Every structure is written in structure tokens, then in C-alpha cells.
XYZ file of C-alpha atoms in Angstrom:
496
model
C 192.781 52.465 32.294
C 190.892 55.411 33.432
C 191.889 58.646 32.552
C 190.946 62.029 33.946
C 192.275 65.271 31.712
C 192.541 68.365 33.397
C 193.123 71.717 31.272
C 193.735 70.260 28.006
C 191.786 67.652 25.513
C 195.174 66.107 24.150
C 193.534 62.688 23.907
C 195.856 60.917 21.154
C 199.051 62.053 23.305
C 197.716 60.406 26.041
C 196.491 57.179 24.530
C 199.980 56.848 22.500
C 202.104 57.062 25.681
C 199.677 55.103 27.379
C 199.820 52.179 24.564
C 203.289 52.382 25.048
C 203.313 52.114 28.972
C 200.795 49.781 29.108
C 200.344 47.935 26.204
C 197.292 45.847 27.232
C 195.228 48.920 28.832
C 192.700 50.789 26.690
C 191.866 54.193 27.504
C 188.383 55.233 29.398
C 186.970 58.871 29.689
C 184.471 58.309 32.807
C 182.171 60.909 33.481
C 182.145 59.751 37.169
C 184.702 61.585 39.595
C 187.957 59.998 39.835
C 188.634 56.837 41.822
C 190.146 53.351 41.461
C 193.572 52.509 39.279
C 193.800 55.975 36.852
C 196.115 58.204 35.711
C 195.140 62.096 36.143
C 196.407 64.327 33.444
C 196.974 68.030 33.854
C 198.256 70.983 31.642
C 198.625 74.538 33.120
C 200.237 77.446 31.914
C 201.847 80.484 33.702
C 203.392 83.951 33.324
C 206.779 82.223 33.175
C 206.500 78.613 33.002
C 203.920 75.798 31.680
C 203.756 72.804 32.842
C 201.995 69.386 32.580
C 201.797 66.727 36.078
C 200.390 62.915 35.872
C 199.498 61.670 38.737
C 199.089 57.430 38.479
C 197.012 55.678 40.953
C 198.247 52.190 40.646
C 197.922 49.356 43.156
C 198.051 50.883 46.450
C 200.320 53.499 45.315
C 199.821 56.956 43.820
C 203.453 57.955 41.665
C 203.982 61.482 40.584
C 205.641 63.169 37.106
C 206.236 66.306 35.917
C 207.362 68.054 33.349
C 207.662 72.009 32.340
C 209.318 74.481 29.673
C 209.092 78.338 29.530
C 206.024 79.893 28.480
C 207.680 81.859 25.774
C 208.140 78.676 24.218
C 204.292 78.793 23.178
C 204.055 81.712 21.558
C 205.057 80.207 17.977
C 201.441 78.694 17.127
C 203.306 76.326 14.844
C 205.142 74.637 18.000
C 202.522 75.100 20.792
C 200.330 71.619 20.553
C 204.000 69.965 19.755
C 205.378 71.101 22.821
C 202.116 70.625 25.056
C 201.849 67.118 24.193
C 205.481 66.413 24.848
C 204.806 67.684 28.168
C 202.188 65.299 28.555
C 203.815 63.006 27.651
C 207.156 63.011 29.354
C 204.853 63.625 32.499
C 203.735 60.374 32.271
C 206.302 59.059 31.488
C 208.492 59.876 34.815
C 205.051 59.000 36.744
C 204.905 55.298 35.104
C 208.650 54.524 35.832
C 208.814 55.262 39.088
C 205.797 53.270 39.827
C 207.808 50.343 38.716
C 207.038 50.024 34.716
C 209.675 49.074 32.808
C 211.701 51.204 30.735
C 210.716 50.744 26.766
C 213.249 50.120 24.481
C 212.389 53.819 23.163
C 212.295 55.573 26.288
C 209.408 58.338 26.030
C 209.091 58.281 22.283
C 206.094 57.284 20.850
C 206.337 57.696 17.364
C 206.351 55.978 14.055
C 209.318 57.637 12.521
C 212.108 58.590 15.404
C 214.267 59.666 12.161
C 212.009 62.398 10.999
C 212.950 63.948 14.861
C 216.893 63.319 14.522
C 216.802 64.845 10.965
C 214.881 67.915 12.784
C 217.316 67.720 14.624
C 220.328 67.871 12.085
C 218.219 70.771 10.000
C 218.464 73.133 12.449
C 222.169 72.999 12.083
C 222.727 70.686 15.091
C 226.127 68.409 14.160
C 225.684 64.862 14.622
C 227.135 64.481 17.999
C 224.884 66.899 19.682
C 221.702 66.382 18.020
C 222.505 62.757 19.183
C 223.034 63.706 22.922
C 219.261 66.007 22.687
C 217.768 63.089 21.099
C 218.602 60.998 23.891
C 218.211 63.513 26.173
C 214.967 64.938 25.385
C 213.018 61.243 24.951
C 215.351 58.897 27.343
C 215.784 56.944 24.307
C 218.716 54.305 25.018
C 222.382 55.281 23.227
C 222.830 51.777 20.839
C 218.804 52.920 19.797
C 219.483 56.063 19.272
C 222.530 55.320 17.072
C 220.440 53.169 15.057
C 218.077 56.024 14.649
C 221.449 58.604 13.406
C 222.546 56.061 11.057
C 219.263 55.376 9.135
C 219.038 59.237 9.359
C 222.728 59.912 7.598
C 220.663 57.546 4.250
C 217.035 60.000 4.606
C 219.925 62.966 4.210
C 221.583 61.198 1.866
C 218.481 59.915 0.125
C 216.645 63.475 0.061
C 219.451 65.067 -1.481
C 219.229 63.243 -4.785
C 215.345 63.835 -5.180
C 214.305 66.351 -7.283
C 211.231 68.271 -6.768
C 208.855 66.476 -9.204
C 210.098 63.144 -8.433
C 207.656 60.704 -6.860
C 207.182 56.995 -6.536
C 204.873 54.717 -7.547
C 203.139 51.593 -5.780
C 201.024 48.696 -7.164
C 198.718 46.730 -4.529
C 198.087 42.749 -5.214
C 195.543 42.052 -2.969
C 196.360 38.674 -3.433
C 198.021 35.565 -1.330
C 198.390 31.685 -2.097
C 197.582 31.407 1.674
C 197.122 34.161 4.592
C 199.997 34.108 7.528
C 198.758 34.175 11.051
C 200.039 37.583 11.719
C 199.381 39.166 8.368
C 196.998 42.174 9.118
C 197.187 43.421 5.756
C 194.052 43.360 3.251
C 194.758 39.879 1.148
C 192.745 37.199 0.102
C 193.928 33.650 -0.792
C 193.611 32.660 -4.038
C 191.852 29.279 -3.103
C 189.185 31.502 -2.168
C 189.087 34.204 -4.799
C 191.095 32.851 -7.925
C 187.529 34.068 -9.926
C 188.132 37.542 -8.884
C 191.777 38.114 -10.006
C 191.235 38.825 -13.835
C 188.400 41.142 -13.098
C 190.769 42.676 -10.487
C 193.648 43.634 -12.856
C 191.160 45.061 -15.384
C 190.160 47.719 -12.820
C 193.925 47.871 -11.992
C 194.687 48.677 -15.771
C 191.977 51.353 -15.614
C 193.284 53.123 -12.349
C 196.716 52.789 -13.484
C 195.922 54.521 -16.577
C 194.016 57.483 -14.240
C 197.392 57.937 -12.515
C 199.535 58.406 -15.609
C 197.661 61.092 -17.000
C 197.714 62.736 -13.809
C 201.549 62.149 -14.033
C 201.737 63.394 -16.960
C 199.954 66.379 -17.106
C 202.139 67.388 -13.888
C 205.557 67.225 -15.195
C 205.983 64.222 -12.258
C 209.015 61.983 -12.963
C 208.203 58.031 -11.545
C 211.908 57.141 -9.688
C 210.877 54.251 -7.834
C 208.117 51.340 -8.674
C 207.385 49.075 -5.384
C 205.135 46.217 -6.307
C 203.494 44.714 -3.421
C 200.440 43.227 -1.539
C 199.599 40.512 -0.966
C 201.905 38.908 -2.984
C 202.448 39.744 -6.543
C 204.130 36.686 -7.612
C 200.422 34.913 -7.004
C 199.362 36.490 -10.511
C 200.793 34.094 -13.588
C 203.938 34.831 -15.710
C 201.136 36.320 -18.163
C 199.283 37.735 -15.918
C 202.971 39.272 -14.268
C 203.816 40.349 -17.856
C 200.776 42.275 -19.033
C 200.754 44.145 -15.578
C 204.475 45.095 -16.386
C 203.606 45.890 -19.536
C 200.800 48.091 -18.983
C 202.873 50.146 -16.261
C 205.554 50.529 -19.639
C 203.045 51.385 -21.550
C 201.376 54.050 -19.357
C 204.407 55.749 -17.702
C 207.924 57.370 -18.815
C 209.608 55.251 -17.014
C 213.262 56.924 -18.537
C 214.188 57.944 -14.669
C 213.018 54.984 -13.009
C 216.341 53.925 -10.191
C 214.979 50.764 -9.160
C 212.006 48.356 -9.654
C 210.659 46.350 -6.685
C 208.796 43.016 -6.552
C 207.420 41.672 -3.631
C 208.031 37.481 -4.335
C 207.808 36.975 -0.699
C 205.752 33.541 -0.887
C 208.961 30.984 -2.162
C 205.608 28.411 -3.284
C 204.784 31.319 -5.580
C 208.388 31.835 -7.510
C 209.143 30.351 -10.848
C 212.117 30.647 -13.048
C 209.701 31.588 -15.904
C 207.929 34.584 -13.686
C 211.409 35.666 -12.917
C 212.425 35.828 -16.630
C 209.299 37.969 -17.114
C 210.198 40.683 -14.685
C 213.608 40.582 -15.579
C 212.405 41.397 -18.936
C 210.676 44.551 -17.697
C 213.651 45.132 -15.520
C 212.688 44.548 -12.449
C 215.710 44.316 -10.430
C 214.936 44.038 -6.897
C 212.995 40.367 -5.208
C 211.659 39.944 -1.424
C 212.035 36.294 -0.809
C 210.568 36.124 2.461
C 211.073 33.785 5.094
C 210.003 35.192 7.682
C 211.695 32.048 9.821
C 213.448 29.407 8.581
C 212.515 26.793 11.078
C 209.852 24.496 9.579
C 207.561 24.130 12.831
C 207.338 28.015 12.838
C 206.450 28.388 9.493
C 203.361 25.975 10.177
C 202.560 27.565 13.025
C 202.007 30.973 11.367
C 200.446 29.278 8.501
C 202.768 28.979 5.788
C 202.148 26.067 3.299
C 206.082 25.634 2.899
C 209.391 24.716 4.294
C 213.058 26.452 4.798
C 214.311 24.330 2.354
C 211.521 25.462 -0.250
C 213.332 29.566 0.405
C 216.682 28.086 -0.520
C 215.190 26.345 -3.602
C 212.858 29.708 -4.224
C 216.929 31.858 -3.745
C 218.511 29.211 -6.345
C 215.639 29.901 -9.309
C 216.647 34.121 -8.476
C 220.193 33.504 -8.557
C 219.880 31.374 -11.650
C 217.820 33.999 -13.626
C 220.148 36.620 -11.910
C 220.352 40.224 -12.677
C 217.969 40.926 -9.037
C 218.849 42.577 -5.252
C 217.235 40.597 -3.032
C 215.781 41.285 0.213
C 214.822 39.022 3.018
C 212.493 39.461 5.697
C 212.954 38.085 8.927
C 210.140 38.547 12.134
C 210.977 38.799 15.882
C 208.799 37.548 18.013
C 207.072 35.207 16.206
C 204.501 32.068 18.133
C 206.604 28.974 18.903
C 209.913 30.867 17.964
C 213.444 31.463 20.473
C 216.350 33.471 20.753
C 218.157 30.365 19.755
C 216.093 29.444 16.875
C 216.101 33.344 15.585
C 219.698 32.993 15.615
C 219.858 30.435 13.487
C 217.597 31.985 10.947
C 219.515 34.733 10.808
C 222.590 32.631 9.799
C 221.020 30.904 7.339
C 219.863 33.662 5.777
C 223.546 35.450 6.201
C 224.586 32.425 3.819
C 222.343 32.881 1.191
C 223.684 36.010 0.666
C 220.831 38.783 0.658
C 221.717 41.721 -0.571
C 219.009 43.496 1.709
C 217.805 42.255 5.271
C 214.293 43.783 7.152
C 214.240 42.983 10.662
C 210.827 43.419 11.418
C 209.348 42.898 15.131
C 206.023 41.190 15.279
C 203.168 43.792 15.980
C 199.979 42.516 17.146
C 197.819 44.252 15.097
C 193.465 43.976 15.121
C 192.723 41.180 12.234
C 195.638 39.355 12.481
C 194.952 35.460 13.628
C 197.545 35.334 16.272
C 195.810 38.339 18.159
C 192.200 36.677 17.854
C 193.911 33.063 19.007
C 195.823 34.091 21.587
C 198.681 32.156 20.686
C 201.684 32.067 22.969
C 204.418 34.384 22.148
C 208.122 35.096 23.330
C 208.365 37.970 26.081
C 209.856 41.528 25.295
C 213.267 40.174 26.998
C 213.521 37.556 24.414
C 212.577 39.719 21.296
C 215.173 42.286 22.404
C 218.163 39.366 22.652
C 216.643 38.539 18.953
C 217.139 42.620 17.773
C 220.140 42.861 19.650
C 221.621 39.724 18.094
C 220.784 40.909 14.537
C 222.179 44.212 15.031
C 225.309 42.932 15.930
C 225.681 40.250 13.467
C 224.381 42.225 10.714
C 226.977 45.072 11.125
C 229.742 42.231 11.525
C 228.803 40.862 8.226
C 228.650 44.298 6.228
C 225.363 45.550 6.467
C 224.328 48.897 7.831
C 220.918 50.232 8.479
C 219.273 52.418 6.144
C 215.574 52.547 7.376
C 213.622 52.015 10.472
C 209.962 52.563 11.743
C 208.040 51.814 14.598
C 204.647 50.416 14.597
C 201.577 50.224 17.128
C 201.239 46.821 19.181
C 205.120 46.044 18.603
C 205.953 43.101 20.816
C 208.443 44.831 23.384
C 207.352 48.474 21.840
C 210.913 47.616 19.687
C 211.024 48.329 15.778
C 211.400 47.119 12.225
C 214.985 47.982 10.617
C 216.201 47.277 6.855
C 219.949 46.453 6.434
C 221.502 46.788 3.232
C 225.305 46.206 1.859
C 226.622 48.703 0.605
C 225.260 50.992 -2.516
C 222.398 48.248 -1.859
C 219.415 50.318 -0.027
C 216.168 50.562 -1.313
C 214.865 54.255 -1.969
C 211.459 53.651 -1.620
C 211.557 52.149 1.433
C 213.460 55.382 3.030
C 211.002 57.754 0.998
C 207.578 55.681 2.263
C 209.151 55.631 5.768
C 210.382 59.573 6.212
C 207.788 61.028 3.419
C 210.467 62.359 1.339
C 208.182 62.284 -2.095
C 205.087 61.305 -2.614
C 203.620 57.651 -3.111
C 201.787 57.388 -6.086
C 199.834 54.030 -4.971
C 197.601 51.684 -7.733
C 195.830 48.551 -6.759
C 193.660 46.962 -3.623
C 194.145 48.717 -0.415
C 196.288 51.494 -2.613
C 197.463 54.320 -0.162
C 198.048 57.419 -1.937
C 200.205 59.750 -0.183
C 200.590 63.291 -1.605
C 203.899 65.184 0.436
C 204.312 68.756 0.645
C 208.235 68.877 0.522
C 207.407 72.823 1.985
C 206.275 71.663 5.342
C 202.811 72.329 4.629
C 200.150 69.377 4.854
C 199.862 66.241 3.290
C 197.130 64.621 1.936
C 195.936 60.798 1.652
C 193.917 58.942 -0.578
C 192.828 55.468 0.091
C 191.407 53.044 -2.740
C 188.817 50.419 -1.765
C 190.677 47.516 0.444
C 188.872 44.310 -0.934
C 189.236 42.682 -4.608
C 185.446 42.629 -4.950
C 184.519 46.416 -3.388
C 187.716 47.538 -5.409
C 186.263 46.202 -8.782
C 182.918 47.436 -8.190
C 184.138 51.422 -7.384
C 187.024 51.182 -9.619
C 185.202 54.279 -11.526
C 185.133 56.389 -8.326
C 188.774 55.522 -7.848
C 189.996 56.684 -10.777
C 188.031 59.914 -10.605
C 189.780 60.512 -7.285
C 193.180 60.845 -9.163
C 192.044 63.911 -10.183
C 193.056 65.291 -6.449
C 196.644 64.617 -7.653
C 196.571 67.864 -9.510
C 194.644 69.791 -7.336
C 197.397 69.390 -4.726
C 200.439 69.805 -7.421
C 199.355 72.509 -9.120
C 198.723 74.344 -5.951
C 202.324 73.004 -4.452
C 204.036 73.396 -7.164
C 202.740 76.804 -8.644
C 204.010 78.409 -4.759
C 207.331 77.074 -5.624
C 207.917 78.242 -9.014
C 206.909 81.966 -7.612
């Protein structure tokens, strides 16, 4: 769509709200004056009041939206390009509805984390009630999303106040699948392809995570939290599995450590004796993921296994025991219904997960369903799927403890984890509302450094391919040496 900016150059606003408005449009910046289907953007501030108005050309209609605050409310620097682009946005917003868009399932919010506003919310002293009436209030978000959004928000507060300051957690990346799904967008290769490159690829691991220990180390940083993921770790052998576990032992006091994830989402990759091994090194926390459990869906997205090969794949983890399980389940996924959802869920409700991630399918660039254009169920059915979920996870004892929204979402819905009780996952809720930082190892490896003061955060991203990680896995581990340029800064202001 073509859009004209008048008065301000608050691009990203714009293109989120218009991504979420009009999820097929891309945004265009014509130098030409305006004409044709368009949205014209302005921002203009008075004495007393500032104000943004889109105006939408659409069809044969033009639809208007405004939206305005007092100008005092600009004066704090720290607040002004928040509150402009709000404006923006909500101006939009108003001008797209009445032209006949649909309301999202999120109203005028276009962020990843809605918790992260509700617990602003709650900090400034707001109780629970009201902060949820400005929430919905202040981005038309709907009252049953919205409630989601206060309850996963009641585990960040819950979850924030048992962190200490020099806690963080730590991530390994296996870049590595037995086969790739067709809407995996994440960096993995399948080992068919690249079974030559995985022992060279956990020697550079070994040397990177030995970078990051020292760095841990010499901080005073105390691991709480180790999420193993990819890819899919269970690819690697039980030795293989074993001297990764070992070397993470081995490199890191691990006398703090609450939990220990492994992502065993693949059932064709799970064996009794790979369980034993991380049970060993006390892992105590699987993903078995099905995704779906009807067969022709799993071929469709390109699994190379059945539903009953996830109950078999549950049996082998129950029979090893001693592991919290989680389960992954997708909205929205090619060839799938609200009636065959349903029943996926209830299978899985039997095999009695201890954690369940509702995730909505997002469309993301790379992933094979985008490039093939495969048919997919409409925003009405992946909302009956969510809403049935919801429901029948809360009937069978579950609560949510974590939710995020992602770009391309079918529907513009989210992904939620449900856990029973005294069964959540910290690092999920500390990844998802930046509560510590994520101290990440491996392919594709996301460091995230958090400034619990407000103050900004830093990323730093290792190589995202098994071959170009192996070949800069020198420069890599160099880079860990920005770890304690942004502690000792951090943590030298709070000791004073």
C-alpha cells in the first residue's frame, strides 16, 4: 500500500499497524504526489494538544481516524516517540475499521510482548482490575485476550521476583534436524544432508561454550536455567548427547541451575538410551512435539512420522521417567480443521503433558508453506482452534504462564504455554519478557544481554549455518568478550 507521512518519519509504527491491518500489503514510500488506494499519515503538535489523523483511500471510499493527547505529555523525552507512535497508530487504526477491516484479535496492539505493557501497567502501582480496564481501553484489545495477557503477567511478577541480579540463563543451538517441517523458518539443516558437518560442529560448540564460561565466571553470573534447542538436539547420538552435557558440567557451576531443558521435539529422534543420558546430567524437562496428531497433516508439513510414533516417543520418557514434558501443538496448520485440532488437543490431554504451547502458525520468509502457497484454514477457523484450547486447557488444570506474538501470525492471534501447576518453565517467561539475560551457545545462537535498570540491551548473534559457524567459530568466541563490557558497566552502577 502506498503511504504518504506528513510531519513525522515514524516508518516502523506505520508498517507494524499496517502488517497488522493488512497482512498481505507491503509498504511503498512514492515520491510521486498522492493518488490511488493509500493511507496518508499525519503528526502535528500544538500549544495544548498533539495529534496524529490517517486518512485511508480505499476502494471508492476515503475513511478518517484520529487520535490526540495533551502536549504536556511530550515533554518527558523518555515517553515522546512512545506516545507519538501510539498516536499513529491508534489513528489508523479507527481509519481501517470503519472502512470495513476487521477487528484483530488484538485490537490496536502490535507488539511482540502485550505482557511487558500490562506489567507497566501493574509497576506503576495500577491494581489488577484497573490496569486491566486501561489495557483494554487504551489498545481495544478484546476482554478473554486481555485476561490471557493478566494471567501470564501474574507468572513474569511472580517469575521476576525470584531472580537475583546476577542470574542469567543459558541456551545451546543444534542447528540440526532429521528432516525440515514445511513451516519451520528457523536455521536447521537435515542431517541427510549434513551428517559430515555435525562433529566438526560440536568442536566449535565446545570452544564457544568454553568462551562463555569464563566470561561467566569472571562476572560473578549464576547459570539458573539451561534451554537446549535448535533444530533438534536429540538428532546428535547418546555420545554425542553425553559429551555435550558433559562439557556444559564441566565448564559451568551449575550448583543454582532450577531446571534443564531439552528440545526432543522429533519422536523419530528419541531413544530410551538418549533419555538415560540426559537424565544422567539431569535434564529434567522434554518437548515431544507433535505439532498435530493427525497422520495426513504431519505429511503434509513434512514430517517423516506418525501420531502413533509421539505416543510410542511419550512411553520411552515415561519409562525412563524423572522428565516435565511439554507438547507443542500449531494452529493453523495446511490441510488441518477445527475438528481435527480438537482432537489433537485431546489426545494430547491424555498423554498427560505436564506443559502445553499453543502456538499459531506464522508465515514467516523461508518457510516452505509461504514459498508453496499451500492452502491454509482462515483466521475464523484458527480462532475456534485458540478459543477451543483455552477453554479446554483451563478445564483440565492448566493455566497460562507465557505468551508472545509473532509477525505473519495467521489471524494476527498468538502463541501461549500452559502449564499445571508448579509446572512452568522459567526460561520461557524470562526469553519472552527479558527478565535476565540469555546467555546463547551454538548455530544461530542469540545472545541477549538485559539491563534489569531500564537502560538498553544489547544482542549478539553467532553465525546461522553449521558450515559459516565452524569456519568463524574464532570470531565468535572473541565476541564473548562484550559480555563483560556490558556487566561490568551494569553492574558496577548498581553496586554504587
Amino acid at each position: 500500500m502506498k503511504l504518504y507521512l506528513y510531519g513525522h518519519d515514524y516508518k516502523y509504527a506505520v508498517e507494524q499497524m499496517l502488517l497488522t491491518l493488512f497482512p498481505s500489503e507491503r509498504p511503498e514510500y512514492p515520491d510521486a504526489p498522492p493518488e490511488g488506494e493509500r493511507m496518508e499519515i499525519r503528526l502535528s503538535r500544538g500549544e495544548k494538544m498533539t495529534g496524529a489523523a490517517c486518512a485511508l483511500y480505499r476502494g471508492k471510499g476515503v475513511w478518517r481516524g484520529a487520535a490526540r493527547v495533551r502536549s504536556e505529555a511530550l515533554d518527558d523525552p523518555l515517553q515522546r516517540d512512545r506516545i507519538c507512535q501510539r498516536l499513529i497508530k491508534n489513528a489508523m487504526y479507527r481509519a481501517a475499521l470503519k472502512s470495513g477491516v476487521p477487528k484483530p484479535a488484538w485490537g490496536a496492539l502490535t507488539g511482540v510482548r502485550p505482557g511487558k505493557l500490562m506489567a507497566g501497567l501493574i509497576g506503576e502501582g495500577l491494581d489488577e482490575k484497573t490496569a486491566l480496564r486501561q489495557f483494554i481501553a487504551e489498545y481495544d484489545v478484546s476482554a478473554e485476550r486481555a485476561g490471557l495477557c493478566l494471567a501470564t503477567t501474574r507468572e513474569t511478577i511472580r517469575a521476576a521476583a525470584s531472580l537475583e541480579e546476577r542470574d542469567v540463563c543459558l541456551y545451546v543451538g543444534i542447528p540440526f534436524c532429521p528432516t525440515r517441517c514445511a513451516y519451520c523458518s528457523f536455521v536447521s539443516q537435515s542431517v541427510e544432508k549434513s551428517m559430515k558437518l555435525v562433529s566438526p560442529f560440536l568442536e566449535a560448540l565446545e570452544k564457544e561454550i568454553a568462551a562463555t564460561a569464563a566470561q561467566v565466571r569472571a562476572l560473578g553470573l549464576r547459570p539458573v536455567s539451561i534451554y537446549m534447542g535448535g533444530g533438534t538436539p536429540t538428532t546428535l547420538s547418546a555420545e554425542q548427547l553425553d559429551r555435550l552435557c558433559t562439557g556444559m558440567e564441566e565448564s559451568f557451576d551449575l550448583a543454582a541451575l532450577r531446571e534443564y531443558t531439552v528440545e526432543a521435539g522429533r519422536p523419530d529422534t528419541i531413544t530410551e538410551e538418549k533419555l538415560r543420558v540426559l537424565r544422567a546430567h539431569n535434564v529434567d524437562r522434554v518437548s515431544v512435539n507433535p505439532q498435530t496428531m493427525s497422520d495426513r497433516v504431519l505429511e503434509l508439513i513434512g514430517r517423516r512420522h506418525t501420531a502413533a510414533d509421539i505416543v510410542t516417543a511419550l512411553e520411552k520418557v515415561r519409562t525412563v521417567g524423572g522428565f516435565d514434558v511439554n507438547m507443542d501443538l500449531i494452529a493453523g496448520l495446511p490441510g488441518d480443521s477445527v475438528g481435527g485440532f480438537r482432537e489433537t488437543l485431546e489426545k494430547v490431554l491424555t498423554l498427560g503433558a505436564e506443559n502445553v504451547t499453543v502456538h499459531t502458525l506464522s508465515l514467516k520468509k523461508g518457510s516452505r508453506i509461504t514459498l508453496d502457497q499451500t492452502p491454509l484454514p482462515g483466521a475464523k477457523e484458527v480462532a475456534a482452534m485458540l478459543d477451543y484450547a483455552s477453554r479446554r486447557l483451563s478445564a483440565a488444570g492448566y493455566a497460562p504462564y507465557y505468551l508472545y506474538r509473532q509477525k505473519f501470525m495467521s489471524g494476527g492471534f498468538e502463541n501461549v504455554g500452559w502449564a499445571r501447576n508448579g509446572r512452568v518453565n522459567l526460561y520461557n517467561i524470562c526469553i519472552m519478557e527479558e527478565l535476565r539475560s540469555i546467555l546463547a551457545m551454538g548455530g544461530g545462537g542469540s545472545t541477549k544481554l538485559i539491563r534489569t535498570d531500564g537502560g538498553r540491551n544489547i544482542r549478539l548473534m553467532a553465525p546461522k549455518y553449521p558450515l559459516e559457524y565452524i569456519e568463524n567459530i574464532d570470531k565468535t568466541c572473541a565476541e564473548k568478550e562484550k559480555i563483560s563490557e556490558f556487566y561490568r558497566t551494569f553492574l558496577k552502577r548498581e553496586e554504587e
